[in-house]
Short mmCIF file of C-alpha atoms in Angstrom, two decimals:
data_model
loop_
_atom_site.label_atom_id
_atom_site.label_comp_id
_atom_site.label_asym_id
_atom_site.label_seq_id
_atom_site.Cartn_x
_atom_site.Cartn_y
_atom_site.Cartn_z
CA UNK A 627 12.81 23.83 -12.94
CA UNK A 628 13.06 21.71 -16.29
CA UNK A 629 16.78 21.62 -15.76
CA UNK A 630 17.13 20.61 -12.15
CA UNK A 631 14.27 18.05 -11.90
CA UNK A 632 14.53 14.11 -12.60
CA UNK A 633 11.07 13.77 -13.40
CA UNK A 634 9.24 15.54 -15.72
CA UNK A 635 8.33 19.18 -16.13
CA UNK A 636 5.44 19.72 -18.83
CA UNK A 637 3.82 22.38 -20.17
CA UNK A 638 0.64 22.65 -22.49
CA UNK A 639 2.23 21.62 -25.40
CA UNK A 640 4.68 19.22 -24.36
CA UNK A 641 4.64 15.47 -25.04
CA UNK A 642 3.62 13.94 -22.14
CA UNK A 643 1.63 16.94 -20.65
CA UNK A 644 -1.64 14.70 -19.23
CA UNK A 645 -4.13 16.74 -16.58
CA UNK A 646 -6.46 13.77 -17.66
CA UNK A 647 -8.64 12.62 -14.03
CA UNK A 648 -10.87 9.94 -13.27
CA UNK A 649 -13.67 12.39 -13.94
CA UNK A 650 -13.03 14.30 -16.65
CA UNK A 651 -15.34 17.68 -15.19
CA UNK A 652 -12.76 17.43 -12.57
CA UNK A 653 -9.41 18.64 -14.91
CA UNK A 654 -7.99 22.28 -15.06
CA UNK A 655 -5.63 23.52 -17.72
CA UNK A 656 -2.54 23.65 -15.23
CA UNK A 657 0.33 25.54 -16.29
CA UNK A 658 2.30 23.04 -15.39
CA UNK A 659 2.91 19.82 -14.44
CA UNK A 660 5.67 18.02 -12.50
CA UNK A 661 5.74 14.62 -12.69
CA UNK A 662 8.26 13.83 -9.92
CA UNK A 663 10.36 10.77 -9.28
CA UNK A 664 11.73 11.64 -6.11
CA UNK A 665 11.45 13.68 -2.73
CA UNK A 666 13.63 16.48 -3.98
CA UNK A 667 11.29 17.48 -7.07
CA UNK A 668 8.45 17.58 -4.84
CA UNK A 669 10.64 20.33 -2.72
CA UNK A 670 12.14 22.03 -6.11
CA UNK A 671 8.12 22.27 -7.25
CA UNK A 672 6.62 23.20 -4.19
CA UNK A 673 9.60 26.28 -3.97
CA UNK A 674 9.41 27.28 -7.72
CA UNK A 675 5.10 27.00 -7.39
CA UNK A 676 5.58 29.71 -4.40
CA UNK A 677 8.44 31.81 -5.73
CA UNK A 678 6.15 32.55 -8.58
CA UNK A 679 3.09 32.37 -6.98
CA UNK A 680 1.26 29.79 -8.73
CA UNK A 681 -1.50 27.88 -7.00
CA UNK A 682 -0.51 24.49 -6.21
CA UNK A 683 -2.28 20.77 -6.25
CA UNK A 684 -1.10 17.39 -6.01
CA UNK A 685 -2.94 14.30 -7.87
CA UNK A 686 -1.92 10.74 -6.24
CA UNK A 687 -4.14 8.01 -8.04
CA UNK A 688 -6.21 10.69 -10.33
CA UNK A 689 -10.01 9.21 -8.92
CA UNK A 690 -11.36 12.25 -7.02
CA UNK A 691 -14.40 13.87 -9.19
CA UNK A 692 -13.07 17.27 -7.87
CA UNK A 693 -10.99 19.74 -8.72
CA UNK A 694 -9.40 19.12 -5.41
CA UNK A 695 -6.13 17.39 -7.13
CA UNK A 696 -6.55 19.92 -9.62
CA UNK A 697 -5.17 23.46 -11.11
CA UNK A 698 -4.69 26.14 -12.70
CA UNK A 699 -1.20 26.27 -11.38
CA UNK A 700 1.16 24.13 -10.72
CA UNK A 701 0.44 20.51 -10.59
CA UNK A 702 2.27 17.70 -8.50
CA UNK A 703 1.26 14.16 -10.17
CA UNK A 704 2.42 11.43 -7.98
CA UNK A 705 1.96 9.21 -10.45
CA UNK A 706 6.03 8.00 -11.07
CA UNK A 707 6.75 7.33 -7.10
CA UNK A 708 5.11 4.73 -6.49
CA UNK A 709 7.96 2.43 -4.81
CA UNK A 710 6.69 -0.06 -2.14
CA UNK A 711 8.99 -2.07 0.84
CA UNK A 712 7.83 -4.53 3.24
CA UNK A 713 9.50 -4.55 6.62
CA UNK A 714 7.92 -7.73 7.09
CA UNK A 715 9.71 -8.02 10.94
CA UNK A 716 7.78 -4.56 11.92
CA UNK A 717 4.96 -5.65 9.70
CA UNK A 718 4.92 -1.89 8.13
CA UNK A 719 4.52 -0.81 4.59
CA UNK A 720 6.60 1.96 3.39
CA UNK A 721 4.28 3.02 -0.10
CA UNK A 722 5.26 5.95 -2.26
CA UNK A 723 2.06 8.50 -2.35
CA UNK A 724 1.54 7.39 -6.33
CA UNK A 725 0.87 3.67 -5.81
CA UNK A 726 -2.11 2.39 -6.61
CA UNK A 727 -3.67 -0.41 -4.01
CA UNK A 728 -4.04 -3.00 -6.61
CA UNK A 729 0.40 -2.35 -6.68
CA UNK A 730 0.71 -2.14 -2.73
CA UNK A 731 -1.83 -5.21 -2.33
CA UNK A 732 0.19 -7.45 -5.35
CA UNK A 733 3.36 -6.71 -3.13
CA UNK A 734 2.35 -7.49 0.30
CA UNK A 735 0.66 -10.41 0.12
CA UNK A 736 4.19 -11.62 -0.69
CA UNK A 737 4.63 -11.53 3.02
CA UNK A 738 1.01 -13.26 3.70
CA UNK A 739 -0.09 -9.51 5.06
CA UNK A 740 -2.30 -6.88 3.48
CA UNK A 741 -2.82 -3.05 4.07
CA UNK A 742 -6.74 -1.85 3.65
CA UNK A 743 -8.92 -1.66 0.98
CA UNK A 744 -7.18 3.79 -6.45
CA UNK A 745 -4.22 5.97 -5.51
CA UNK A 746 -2.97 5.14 -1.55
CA UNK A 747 -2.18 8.80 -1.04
CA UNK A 748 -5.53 10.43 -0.98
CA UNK A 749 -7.53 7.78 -0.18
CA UNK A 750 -5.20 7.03 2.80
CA UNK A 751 -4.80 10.39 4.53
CA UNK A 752 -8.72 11.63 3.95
CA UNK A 753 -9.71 8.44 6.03
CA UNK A 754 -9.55 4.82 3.99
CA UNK A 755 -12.96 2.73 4.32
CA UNK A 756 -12.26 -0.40 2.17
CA UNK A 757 -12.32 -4.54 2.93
CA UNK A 758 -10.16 -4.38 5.84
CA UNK A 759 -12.12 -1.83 7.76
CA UNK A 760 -14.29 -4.20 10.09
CA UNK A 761 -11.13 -6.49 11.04
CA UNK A 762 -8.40 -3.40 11.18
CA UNK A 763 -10.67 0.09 10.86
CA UNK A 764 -9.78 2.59 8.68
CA UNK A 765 -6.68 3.02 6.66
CA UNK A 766 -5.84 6.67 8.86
CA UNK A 767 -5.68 4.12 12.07
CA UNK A 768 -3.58 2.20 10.62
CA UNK A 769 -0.72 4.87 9.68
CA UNK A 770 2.21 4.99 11.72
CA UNK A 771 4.50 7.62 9.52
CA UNK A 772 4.88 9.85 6.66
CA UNK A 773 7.01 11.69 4.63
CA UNK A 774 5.66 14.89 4.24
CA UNK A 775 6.79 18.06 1.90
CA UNK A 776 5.67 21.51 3.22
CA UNK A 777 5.00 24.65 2.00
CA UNK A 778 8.38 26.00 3.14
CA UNK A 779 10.03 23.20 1.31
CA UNK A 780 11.47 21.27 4.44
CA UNK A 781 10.80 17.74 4.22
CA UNK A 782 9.11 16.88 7.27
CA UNK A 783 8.70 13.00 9.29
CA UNK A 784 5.33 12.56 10.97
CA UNK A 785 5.76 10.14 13.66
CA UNK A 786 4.47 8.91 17.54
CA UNK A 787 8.02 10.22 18.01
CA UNK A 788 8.53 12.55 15.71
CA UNK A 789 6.04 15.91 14.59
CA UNK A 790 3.35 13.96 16.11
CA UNK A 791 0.74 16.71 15.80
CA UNK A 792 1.72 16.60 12.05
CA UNK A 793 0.53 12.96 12.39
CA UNK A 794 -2.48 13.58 14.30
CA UNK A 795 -3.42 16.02 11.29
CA UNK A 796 -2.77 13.77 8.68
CA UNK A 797 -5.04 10.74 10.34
CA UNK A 798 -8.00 12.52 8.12
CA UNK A 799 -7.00 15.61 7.78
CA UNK A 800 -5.97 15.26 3.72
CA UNK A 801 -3.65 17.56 1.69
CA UNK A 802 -3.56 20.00 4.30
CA UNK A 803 -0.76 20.36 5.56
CA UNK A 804 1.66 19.67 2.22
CA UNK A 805 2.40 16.99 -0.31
CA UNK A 806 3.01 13.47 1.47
CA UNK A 807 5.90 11.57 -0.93
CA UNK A 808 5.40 8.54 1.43
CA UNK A 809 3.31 6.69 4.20
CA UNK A 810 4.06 4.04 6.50
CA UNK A 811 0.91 1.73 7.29
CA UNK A 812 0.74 -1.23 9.40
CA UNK A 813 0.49 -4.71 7.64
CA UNK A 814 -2.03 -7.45 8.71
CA UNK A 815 -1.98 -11.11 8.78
CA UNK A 816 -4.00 -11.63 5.28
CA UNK A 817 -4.99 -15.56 4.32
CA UNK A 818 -4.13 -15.92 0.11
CA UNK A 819 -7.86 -15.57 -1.40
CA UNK A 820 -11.35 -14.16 -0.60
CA UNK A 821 -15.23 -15.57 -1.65
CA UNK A 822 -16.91 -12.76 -3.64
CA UNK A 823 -20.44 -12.43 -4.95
CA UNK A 824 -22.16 -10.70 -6.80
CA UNK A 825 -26.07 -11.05 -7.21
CA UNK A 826 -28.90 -9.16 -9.47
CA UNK A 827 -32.04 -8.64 -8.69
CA UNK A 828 -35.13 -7.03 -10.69
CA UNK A 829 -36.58 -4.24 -9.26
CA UNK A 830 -39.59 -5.47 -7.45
CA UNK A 831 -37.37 -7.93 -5.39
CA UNK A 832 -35.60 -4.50 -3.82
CA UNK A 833 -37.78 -4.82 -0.61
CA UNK A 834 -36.59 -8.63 0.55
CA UNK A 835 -33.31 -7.59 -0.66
CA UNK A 836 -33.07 -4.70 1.85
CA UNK A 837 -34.94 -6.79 4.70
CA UNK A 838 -32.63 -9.79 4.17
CA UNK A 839 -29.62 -7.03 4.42
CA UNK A 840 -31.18 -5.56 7.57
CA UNK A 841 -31.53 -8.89 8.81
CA UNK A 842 -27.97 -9.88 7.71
CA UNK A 843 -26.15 -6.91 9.66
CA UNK A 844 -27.66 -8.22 12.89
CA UNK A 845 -24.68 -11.14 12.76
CA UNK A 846 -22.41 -9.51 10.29
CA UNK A 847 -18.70 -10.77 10.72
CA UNK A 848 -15.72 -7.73 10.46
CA UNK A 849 -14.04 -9.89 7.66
CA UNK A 850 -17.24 -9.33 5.39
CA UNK A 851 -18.69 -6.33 3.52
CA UNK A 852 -21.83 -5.95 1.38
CA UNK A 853 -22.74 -3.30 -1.08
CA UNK A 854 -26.04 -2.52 -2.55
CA UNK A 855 -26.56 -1.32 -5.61
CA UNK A 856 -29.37 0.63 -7.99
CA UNK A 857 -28.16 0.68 -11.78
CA UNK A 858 -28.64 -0.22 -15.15
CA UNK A 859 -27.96 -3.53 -16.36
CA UNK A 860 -25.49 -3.69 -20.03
CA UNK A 861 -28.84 -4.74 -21.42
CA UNK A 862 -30.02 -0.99 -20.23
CA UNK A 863 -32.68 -2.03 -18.05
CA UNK A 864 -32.74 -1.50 -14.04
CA UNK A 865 -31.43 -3.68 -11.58
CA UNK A 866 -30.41 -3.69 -7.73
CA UNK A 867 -27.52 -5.25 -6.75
CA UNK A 868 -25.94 -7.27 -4.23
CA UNK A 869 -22.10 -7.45 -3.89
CA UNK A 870 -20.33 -9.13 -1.08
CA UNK A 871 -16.88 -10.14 0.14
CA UNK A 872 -16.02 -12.62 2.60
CA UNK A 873 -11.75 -12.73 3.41
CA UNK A 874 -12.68 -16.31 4.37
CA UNK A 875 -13.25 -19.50 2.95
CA UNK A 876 -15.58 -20.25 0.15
CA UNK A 877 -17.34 -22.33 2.91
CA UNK A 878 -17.58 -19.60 5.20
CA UNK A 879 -18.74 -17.19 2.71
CA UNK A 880 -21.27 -19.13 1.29
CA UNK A 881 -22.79 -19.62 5.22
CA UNK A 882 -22.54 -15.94 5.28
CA UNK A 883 -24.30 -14.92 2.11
CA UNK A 884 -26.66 -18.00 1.17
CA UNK A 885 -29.36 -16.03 2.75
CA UNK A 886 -29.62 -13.66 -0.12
CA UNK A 887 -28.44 -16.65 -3.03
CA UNK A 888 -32.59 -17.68 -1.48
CA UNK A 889 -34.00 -14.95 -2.55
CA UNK A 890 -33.36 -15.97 -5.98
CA UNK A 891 -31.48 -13.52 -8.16
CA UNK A 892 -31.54 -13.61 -11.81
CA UNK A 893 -28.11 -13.40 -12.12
CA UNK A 894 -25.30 -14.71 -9.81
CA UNK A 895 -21.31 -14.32 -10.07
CA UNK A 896 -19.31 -16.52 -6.63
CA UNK A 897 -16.04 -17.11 -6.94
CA UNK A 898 -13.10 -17.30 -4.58
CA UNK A 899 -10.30 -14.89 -5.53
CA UNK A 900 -6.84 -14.80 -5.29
CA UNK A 901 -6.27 -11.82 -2.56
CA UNK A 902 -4.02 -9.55 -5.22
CA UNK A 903 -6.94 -9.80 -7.27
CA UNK A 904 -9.19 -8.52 -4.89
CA UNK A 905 -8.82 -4.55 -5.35
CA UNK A 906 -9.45 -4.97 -9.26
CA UNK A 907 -12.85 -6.33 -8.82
CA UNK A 908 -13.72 -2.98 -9.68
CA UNK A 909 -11.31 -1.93 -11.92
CA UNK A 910 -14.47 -1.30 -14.52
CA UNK A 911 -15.36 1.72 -12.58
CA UNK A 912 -11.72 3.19 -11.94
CA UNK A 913 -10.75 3.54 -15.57
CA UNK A 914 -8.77 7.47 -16.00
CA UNK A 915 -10.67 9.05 -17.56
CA UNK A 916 -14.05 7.38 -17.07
CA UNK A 917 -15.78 8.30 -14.27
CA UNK A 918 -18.47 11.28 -12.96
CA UNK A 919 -18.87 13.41 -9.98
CA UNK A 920 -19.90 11.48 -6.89
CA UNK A 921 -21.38 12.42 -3.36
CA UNK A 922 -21.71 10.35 -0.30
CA UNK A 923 -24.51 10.60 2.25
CA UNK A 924 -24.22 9.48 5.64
CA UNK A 925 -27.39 7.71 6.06
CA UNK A 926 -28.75 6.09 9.65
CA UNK A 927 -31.97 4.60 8.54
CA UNK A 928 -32.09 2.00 5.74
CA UNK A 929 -35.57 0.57 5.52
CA UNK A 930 -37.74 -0.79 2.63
CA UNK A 931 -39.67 2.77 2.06
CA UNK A 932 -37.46 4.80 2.43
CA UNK A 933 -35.01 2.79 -0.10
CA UNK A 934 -38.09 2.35 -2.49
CA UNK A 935 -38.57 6.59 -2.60
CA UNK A 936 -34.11 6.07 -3.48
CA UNK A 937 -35.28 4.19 -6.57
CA UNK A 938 -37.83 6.53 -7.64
CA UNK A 939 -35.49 9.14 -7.50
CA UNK A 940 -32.76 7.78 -9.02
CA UNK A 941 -35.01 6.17 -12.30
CA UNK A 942 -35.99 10.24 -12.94
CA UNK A 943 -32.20 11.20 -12.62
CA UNK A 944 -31.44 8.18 -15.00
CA UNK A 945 -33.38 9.13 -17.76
CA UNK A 946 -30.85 12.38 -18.05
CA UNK A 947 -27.75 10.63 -16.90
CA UNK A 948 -27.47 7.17 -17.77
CA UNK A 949 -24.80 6.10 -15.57
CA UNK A 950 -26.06 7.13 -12.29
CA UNK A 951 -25.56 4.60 -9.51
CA UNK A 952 -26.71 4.81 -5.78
CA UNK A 953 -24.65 2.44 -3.68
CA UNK A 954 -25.30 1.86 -0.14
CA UNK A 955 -22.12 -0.03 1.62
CA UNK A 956 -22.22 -2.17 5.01
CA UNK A 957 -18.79 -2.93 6.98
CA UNK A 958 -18.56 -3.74 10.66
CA UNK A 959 -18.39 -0.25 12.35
CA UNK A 960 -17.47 -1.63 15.58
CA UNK A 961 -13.76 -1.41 15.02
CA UNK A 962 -14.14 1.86 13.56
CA UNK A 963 -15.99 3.27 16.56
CA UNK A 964 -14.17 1.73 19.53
CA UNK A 965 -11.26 4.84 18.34
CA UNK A 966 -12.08 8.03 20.39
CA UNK A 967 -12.76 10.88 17.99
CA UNK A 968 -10.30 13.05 18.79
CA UNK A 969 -7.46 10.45 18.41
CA UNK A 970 -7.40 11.12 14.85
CA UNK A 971 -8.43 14.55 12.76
CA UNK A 972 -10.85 12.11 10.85
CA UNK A 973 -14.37 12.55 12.40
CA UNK A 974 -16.73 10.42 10.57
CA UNK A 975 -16.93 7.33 13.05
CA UNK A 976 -20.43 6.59 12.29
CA UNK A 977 -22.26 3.63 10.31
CA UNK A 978 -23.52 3.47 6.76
CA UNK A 979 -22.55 5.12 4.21
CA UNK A 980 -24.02 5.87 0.90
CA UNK A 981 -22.32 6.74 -2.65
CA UNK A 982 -24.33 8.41 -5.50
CA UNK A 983 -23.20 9.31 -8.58
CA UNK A 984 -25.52 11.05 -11.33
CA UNK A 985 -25.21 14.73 -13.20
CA UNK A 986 -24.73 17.93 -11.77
CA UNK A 987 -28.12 18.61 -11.44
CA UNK A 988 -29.52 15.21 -9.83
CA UNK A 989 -27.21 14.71 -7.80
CA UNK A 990 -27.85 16.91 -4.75
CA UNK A 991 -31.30 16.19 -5.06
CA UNK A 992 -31.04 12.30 -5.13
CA UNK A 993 -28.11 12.73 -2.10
CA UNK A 994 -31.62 14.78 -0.03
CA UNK A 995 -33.41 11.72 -0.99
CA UNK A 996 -31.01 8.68 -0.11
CA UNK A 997 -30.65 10.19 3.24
CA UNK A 998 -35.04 11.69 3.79
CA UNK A 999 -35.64 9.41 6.78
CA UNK A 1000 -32.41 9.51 8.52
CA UNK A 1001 -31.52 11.54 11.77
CA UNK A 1002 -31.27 15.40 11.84
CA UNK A 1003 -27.81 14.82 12.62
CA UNK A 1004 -26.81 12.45 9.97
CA UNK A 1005 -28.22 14.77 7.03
CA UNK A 1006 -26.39 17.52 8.20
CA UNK A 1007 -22.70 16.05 8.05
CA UNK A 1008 -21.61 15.63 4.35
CA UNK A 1009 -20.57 11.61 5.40
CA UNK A 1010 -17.43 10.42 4.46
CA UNK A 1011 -15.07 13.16 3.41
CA UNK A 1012 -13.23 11.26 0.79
CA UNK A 1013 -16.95 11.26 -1.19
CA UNK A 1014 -17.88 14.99 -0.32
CA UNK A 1015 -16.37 16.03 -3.45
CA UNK A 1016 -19.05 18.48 -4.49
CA UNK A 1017 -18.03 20.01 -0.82
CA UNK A 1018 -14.53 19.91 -0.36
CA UNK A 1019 -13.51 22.92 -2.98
CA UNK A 1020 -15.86 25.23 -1.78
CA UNK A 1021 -12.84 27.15 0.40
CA UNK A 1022 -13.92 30.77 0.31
CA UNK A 1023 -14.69 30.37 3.34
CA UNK A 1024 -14.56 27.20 6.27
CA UNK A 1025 -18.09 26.18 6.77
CA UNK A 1026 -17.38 22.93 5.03
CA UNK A 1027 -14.14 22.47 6.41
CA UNK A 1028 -15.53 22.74 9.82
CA UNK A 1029 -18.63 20.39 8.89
CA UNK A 1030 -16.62 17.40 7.49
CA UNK A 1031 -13.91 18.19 10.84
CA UNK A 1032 -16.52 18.32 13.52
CA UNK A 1033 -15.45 18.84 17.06
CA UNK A 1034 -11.49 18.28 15.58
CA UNK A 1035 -11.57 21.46 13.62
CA UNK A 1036 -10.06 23.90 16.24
CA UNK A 1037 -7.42 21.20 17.20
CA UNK A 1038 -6.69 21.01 13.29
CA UNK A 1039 -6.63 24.87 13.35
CA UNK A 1040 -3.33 24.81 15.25
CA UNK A 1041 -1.48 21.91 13.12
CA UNK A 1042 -2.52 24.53 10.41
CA UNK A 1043 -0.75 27.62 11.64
CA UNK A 1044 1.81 25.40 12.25
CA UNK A 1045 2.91 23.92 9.18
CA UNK A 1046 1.03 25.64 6.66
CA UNK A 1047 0.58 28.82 8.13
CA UNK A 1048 0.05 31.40 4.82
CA UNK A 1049 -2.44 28.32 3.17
CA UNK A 1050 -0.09 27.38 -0.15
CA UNK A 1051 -2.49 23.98 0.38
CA UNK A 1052 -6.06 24.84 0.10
CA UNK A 1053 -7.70 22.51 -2.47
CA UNK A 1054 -9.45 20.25 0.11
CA UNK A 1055 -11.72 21.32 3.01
CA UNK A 1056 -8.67 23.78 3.41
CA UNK A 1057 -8.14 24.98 7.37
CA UNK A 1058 -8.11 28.46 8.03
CA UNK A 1059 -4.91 28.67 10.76
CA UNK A 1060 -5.73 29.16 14.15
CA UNK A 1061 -5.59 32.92 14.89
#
């Protein structure tokens, strides 16, 4: 395998062995590690992984907190094909599965377009919420192709023309179905910068900070998103949080989000930013390693109590775990929800979702809080799959796979037996093949 590949092909040991992940609880030892740099190591990995019956994984941009993208196999890191093209006549992206959208977004806005809102790979094919969402939905609606590797080693092209159940399956449906080397997305027309803000508030002003959000939502534009978070400050102390983008003007944002510049925070950040800078506004909290396990929540009912009894919980789980964040984020769903459910395996077409990262131990327990009030319904789906993390490893059996697939599952069953028949990819929410 050493011999044949162009990329690399590590070993414990070996300079440049690195199983290092955005969350560090989320490594395994593999046994090895190819590092590929082109379609035909993927195939030469995935063969030699089988031949020798080694569990496989693949790790695009390294930022899931599960061992999902991880083994004690063989590992596939993504990392080296990253290679993006712009055919800017058929307004389509052709991205390598290891490019980051911070690359892809630096690239594209060559062509005043944009893809949606690190690693495009994962984040693509388990469903893509981000900036774009409420003008363009999510990133899986947006994908008209890919590349994809399978178990057998045939390199596969998912299409409208071509393997189109393959595509179907890959609209949400994750690592499934085998290692996807590249994706082609649909561009957008994207104007050069964005207005971002970011405001803190103490503590006691969380209930006209949620009221002023509730009341916000009422006329919320698809170009703008809001995100509200409970953390500690750098001076250690507790804050909420109020960050906003507006892919407008800096007049248009400040009409947009004045309303909560009234409420008087005690600390405000409003800039307009260049649109290639726009996915590194959080670079802070994508740092390899650097990160913790996370959990989303799908929550239906945000309201001043039941956001207050969030708080509580999350200043006892902060007292253990310093760096514990609840994060509540508001897009226009409209776009999202106009796409019949079964067009894509993805099955989360629903509104807010909620992000919550704390210790092992809290973090459940803070997730039953964030989402107390909301419907029966809501608190029994595990909300968006690409933050189920603590779910989507738990394969002995399918009851999570068929939670986070819904009424797609059966339909995903059959793309199973299909292309992956005997399972070689069962890190995430793995399908069991339709009988």
């Amino acid at each position: 395998l050493k011999n044949s590949c162009k990329g690399s092909v590590c070993e414990p040991g070996d300079e440049g062995y690195n199983n290092s992940k955005w969350a560090p609880n989320a490594t395994r030892p593999s046994k090895i590690i190819v590092t590929p740099e082109e379609t035909e190591d993927v195939v030469k990995a995935i063969k030699y992984a089988r031949s020798q019956g080694l569990p496989l994984a693949v790790r695009g941009g390294g930022h899931s907190s599960s061992t999902a993208s991880a083994t004690d196999g063989l590992l596939v890191d993504m990392q080296k094909m990253n290679n993006i093209r712009v055919d800017a006549d058929a307004k389509v992206a052709y991205v390598q599965a290891g490019a980051k959208v911070a690359q892809v977004e630096a690239e594209t806005i060559k062509y005043g377009t944009s893809l949606l809102q690190v690693g495009i790979g994962g984040y693509t094919i388990g469903g893509g919420i981000g900036y774009s969402t409420g003008a363009y939905g999510l990133a899986v609606d947006n994908l008209v192709s890919a590349t994809v590797v399978l178990a057998s080693g045939e390199v596969a092209q998912a299409s409208d023309s071509e393997n189109p159940d393959l595509l179907w399956g890959l609209r949400g449906g994750g690592s499934n179905f085998g290692i996807v080397v590249e994706l082609g997305v649909k561009l957008h027309p994207q104007r050069a910068d964005a207005y971002s803000i970011s405001y803190v508030y103490l503590p006691s002003q969380l209930p006209a900070v949620v009221e002023a959000i509730n009341e916000y939502r009422k006329a919320q534009n698809s170009h703008e998103s809001v995100f509200f978070l409970i953390g500690l400050g750098p001076d250690k102390n507790p804050y909420v949080i109020l960050n906003g983008l507006s892919n407008s003007s800096q007049e248009e944002g400040e009409g947009a989000f004045n309303r909560f510049l009234d409420l008087k925070p005690v600390n405000t950040t409003a800039v307009q930013v260049p649109w290639a800078e726009v996915s590194k506004l959080t670079d802070s909290l994508n740092v390899v390693p650097g990160g913790k396990i996370f959990v989303g929540a799908h929550v239906d009912n945000f309201d001043v109590e039941q956001v207050q009894k969030t708080y509580d919980a999350w200043q006892e789980a902060v007292k253990k775990a310093p760096f514990s964040i609840v994060m509540y984020e508001f897009f226009d769903y409209g776009k999202v929800a106009s796409v019949p459910l079964g067009d894509t395996a993805f099955a989360q077409r629903y509104d807010v979702n909620d992000y919550i990262t704390s210790a092992w131990d809290d973090l459940l327990k803070l997730r039953s809080v964030v989402s107390g009030s909301s419907s029966q319904a809501a608190r029994e789906t595990l909300g968006y799959a690409n933050y189920a993390d603590p779910f989507c490893t738990r394969n002995d059996n399918d009851e999570y796979a068929r939670k986070v697939f819904g009424a797609n599952y059966a339909r995903l069953q059959e793309v199973k037996k299909k292309y992956d028949p005997d399972v070689a990819f069962d890190r995430w929410f793995a399908v069991s093949p339709a009988a």
